[in-house]
Coordinates of C-alpha atoms and ligand atoms in Angstrom, one line a residue:
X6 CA -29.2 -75.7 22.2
X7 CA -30.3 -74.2 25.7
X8 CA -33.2 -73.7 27.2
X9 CA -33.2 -70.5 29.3
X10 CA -34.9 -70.5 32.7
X11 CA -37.3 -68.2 33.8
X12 CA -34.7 -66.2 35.9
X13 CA -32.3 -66.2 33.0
X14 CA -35.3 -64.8 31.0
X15 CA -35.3 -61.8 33.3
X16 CA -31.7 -61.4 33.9
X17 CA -31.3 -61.5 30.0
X18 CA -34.3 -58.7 29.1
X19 CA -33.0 -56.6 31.9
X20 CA -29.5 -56.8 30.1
X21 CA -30.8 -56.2 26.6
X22 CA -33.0 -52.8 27.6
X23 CA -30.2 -51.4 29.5
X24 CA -27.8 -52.5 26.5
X25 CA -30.1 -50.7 23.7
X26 CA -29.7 -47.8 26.3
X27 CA -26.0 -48.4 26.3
X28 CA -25.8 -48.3 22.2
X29 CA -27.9 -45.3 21.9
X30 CA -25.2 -43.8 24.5
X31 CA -22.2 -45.0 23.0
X32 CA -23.1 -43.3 19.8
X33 CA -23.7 -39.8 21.6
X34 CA -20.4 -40.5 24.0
X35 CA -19.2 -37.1 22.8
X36 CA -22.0 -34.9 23.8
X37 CA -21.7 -36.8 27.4
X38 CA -21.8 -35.1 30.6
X39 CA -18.4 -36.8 32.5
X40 CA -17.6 -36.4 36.1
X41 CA -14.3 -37.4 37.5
X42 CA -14.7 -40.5 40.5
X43 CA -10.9 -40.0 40.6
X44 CA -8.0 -40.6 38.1
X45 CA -8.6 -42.6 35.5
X46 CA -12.0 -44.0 36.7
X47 CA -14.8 -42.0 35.1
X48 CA -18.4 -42.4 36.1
X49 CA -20.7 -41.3 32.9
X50 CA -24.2 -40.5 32.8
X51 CA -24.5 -43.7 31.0
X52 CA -23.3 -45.6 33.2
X53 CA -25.9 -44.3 35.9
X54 CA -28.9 -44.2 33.5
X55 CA -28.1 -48.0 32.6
X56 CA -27.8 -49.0 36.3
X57 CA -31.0 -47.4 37.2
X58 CA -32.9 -49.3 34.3
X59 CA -31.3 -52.6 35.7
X60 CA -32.8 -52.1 39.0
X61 CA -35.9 -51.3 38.4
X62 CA -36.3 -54.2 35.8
X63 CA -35.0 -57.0 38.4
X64 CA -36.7 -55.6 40.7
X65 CA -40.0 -55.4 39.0
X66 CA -39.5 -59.1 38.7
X67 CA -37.8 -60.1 41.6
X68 CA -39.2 -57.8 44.2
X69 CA -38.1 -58.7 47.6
X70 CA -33.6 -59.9 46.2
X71 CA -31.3 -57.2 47.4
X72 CA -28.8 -55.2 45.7
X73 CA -24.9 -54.9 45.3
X74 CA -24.0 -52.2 42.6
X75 CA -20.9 -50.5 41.3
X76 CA -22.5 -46.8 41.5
X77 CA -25.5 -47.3 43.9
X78 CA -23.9 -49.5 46.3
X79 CA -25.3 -52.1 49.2
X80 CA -29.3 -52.3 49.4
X81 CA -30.5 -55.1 51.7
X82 CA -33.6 -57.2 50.4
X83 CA -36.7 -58.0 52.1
X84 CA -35.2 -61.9 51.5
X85 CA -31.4 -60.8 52.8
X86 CA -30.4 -64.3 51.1
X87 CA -30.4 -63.2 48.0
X88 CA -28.8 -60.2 46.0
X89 CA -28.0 -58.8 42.5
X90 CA -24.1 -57.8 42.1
X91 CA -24.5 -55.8 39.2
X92 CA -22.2 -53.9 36.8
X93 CA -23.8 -51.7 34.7
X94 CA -21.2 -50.7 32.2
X95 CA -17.6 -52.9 32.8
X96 CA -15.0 -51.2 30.4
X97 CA -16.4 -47.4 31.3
X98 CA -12.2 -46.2 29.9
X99 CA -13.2 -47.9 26.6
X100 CA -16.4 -46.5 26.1
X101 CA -15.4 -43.2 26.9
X102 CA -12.5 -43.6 24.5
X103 CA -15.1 -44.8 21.6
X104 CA -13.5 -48.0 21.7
X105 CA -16.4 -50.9 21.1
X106 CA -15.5 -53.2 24.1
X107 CA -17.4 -53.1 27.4
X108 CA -20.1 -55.4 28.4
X109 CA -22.9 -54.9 31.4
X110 CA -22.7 -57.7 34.3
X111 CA -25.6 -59.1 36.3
X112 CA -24.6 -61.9 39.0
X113 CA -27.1 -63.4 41.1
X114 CA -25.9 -64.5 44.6
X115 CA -27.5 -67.0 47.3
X116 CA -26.5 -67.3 50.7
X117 CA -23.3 -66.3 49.6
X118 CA -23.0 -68.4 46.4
X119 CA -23.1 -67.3 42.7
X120 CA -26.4 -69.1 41.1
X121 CA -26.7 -67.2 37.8
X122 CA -24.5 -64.8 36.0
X123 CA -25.4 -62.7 32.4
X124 CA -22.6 -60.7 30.9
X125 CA -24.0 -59.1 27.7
X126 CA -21.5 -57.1 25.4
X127 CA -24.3 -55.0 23.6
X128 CA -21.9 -53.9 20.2
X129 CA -21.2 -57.3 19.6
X130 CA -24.4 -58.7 20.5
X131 CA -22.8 -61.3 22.5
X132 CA -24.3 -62.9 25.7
X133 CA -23.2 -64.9 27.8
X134 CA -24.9 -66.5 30.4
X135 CA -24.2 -69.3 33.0
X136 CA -26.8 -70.9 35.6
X137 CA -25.8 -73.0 38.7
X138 CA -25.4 -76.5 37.2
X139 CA -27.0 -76.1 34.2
X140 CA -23.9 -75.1 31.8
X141 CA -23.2 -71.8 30.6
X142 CA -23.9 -70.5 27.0
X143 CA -23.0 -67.5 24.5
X144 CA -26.6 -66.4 23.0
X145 CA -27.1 -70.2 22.8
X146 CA -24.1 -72.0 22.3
X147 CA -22.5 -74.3 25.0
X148 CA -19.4 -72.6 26.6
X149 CA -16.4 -74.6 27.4
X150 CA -12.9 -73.5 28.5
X151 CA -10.2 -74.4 26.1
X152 CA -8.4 -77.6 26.1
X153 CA -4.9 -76.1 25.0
X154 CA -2.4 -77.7 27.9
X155 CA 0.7 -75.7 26.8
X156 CA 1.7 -72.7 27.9
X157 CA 3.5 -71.4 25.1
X158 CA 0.3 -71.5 23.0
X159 CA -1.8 -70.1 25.3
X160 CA -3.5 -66.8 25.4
X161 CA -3.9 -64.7 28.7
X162 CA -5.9 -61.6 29.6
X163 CA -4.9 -59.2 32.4
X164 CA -5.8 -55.8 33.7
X165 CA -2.9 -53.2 34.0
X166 CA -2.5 -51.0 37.0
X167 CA -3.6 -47.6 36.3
X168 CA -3.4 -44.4 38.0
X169 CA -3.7 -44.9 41.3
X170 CA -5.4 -48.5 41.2
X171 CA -3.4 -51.6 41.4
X172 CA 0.0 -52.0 42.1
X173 CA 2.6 -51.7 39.0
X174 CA 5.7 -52.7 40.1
X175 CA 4.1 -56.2 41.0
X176 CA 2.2 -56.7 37.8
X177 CA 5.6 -55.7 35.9
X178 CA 7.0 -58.5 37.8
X179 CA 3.9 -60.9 37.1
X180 CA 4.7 -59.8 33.4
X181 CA 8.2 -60.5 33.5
X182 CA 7.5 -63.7 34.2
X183 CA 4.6 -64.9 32.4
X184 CA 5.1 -63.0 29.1
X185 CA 8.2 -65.4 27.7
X186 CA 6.9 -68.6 28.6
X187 CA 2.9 -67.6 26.5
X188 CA 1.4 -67.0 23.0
X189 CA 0.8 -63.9 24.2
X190 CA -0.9 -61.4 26.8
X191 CA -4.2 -59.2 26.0
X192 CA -5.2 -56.4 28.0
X193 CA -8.6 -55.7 26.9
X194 CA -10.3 -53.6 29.4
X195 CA -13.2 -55.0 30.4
X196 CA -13.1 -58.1 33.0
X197 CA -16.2 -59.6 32.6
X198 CA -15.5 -59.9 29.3
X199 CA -12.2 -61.2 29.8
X200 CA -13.5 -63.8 32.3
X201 CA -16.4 -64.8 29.8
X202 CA -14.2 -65.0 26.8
X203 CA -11.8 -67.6 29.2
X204 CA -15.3 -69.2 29.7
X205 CA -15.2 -69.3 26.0
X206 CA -12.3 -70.9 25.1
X207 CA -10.5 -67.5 23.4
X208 CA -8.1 -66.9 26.1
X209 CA -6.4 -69.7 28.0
X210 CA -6.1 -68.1 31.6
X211 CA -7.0 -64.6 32.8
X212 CA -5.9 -62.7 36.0
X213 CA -6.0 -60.0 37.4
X214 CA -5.5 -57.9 41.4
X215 CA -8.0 -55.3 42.8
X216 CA -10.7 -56.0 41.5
X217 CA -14.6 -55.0 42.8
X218 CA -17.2 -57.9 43.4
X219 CA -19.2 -56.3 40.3
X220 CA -16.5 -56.9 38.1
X221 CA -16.9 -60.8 38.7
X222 CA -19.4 -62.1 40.0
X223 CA -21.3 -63.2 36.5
X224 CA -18.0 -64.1 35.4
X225 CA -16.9 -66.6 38.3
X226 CA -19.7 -69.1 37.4
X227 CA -19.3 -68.8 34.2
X228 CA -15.5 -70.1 34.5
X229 CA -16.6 -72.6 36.5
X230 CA -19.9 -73.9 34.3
X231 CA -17.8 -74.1 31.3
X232 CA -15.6 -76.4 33.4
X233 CA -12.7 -73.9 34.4
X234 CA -10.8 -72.9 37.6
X235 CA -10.9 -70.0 39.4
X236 CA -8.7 -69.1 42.5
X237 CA -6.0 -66.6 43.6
X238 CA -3.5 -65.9 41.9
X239 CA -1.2 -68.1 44.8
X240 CA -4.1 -71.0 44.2
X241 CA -6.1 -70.3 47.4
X242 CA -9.8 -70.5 47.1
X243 CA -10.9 -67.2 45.2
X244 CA -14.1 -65.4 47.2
X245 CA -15.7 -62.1 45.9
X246 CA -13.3 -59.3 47.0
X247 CA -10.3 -60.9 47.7
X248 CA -7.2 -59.6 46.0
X249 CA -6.7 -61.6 42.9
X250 CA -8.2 -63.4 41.0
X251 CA -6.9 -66.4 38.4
X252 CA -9.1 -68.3 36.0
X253 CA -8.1 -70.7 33.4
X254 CA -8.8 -74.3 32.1
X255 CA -8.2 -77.5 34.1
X256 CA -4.8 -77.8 32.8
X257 CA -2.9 -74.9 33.5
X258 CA -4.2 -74.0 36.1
X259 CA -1.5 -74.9 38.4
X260 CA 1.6 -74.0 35.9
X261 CA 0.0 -70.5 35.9
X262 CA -0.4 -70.3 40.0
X263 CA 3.4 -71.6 39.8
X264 CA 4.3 -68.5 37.9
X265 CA 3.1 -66.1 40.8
X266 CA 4.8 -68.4 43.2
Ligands
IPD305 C1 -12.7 -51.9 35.1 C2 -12.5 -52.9 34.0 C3 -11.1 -53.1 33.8 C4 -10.3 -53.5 35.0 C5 -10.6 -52.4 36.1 C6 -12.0 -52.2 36.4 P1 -15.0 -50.3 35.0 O1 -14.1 -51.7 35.4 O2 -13.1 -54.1 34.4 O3 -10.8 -54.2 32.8 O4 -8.9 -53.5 34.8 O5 -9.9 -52.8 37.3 O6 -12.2 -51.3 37.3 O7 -14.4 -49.2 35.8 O8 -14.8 -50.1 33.6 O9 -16.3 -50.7 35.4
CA306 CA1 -16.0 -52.9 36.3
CA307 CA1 -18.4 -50.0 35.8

């Protein structure tokens, strides 16, 4: 069992009134007003409305921590140390699609450091949570990364290039080479999701390129508080921003990083 902290408390109630938001949303998805933020990356209304109500409930509690958010952008806090890198709805393709898969992300960062993360997935009524040190959890279960050492039973999660984001002819080659040698390879659309569910021991390894600070900060500690590895894909140190990212369990870690060699 866990005992959630005080900032957990807040990170987790912020999550759950944008998430009732988010469900009320998804069932009216139809009827929603869409606006192109170029090809294939919609930006809905829900997405927007859910953002705002995340702000204004962290910052309610946390009054003087910045912001870093996917449709608002940079806002400086009073304290400049600290910052919310938030993602209000991660899978936006799914859930314009109907498809019951996307999740809302709230990292904390301090002086440049992930101390908290909450990824809540509000169909499934799954959260997961991680704090600096303390462990990380789904609702209140322990998270650990899976202890499956073989490739060729392992299950791994990527993003696919689309439109004009990513590059295809290098993740056709990633795929070419990884594909033979696994279980099998899910592309699920949603990377905080994917990163949590490596956090939970359902998928052995996750990477993915060109992905936004938003879309992992919660996730990072979570890989690492359930005793995982995250880096680049060629094994360097992994920072928010950079241009891949690779998480997995202790074990194959390195065979994976030897597959991008
Ligand atoms: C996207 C999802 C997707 C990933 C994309 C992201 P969004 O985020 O995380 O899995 O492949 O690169 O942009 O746009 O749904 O918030
Ligand atoms: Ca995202
Ligand atoms: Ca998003």
């Amino acid at each position: 069992m866990s005992v959630r902290s005080p900032l957990i408390n807040v990170m987790v109630q912020a999550a759950y009134k944008a998430g009732r938001n988010l469900i009320h949303d998804f069932g009216e998805v139809q009827h929603l007003q869409v606006s192109l933020k170029g090809p294939g990356d919609f930006v809905t209304a829900a997405d927007k409305r859910t953002e705002k109500i995340l702000r204004q409930e962290l910052h309610k509690a946390r009054p003087n921590y910045g912001f870093l958010c996917e449709e608002s952008g940079e806002q400086i806090g009073e304290n400049p140390d600290v910052r919310w890198i938030i993602d209000p709805l991660d899978g936006t393709t799914n859930f314009l699609h109907s498809i019951p898969h996307f999740a809302i992300s709230i990292g904390l960062e301090k002086e440049g450091f992930m101390i908290a993360g909450v990824i809540y997935d509000p169909v499934k009524d799954e959260l997961f949570w991680a704090e600096k040190g303390r462990g990380a959890y789904v609702n209140d279960r322990r998270m650990r990364v899976s202890s499956r050492k073989k490739l060729d039973i392992s299950l791994i999660a990527t993003g696919i290039p689309f439109g004009t984001h990513g590059n295809a002819d290098e993740f056709s080659d990633h795929v070419k080479k990884i594909a033979p040698q696994v279980a099998g390879i899910r592309r699920m659309g949603a990377a905080s999701l994917d990163l949590a569910y490596v956090a939970a021991g359902r998928y052995e390894g996750f990477w993915e390129t060109h992905l936004y600070p938003w879309d992992v900060a919660a996730g990072m500690l979570m890989i690492v508080e359930a005793g995982g590895k995250i880096t680049q894909c060629d094994g360097q140190p992994y920072k928010l921003g950079d241009y891949s990212i690779l998480a997995s369990n202790m074990g194959l870690h390195q065979p994976l990083v030897e597959m991008f060699a």
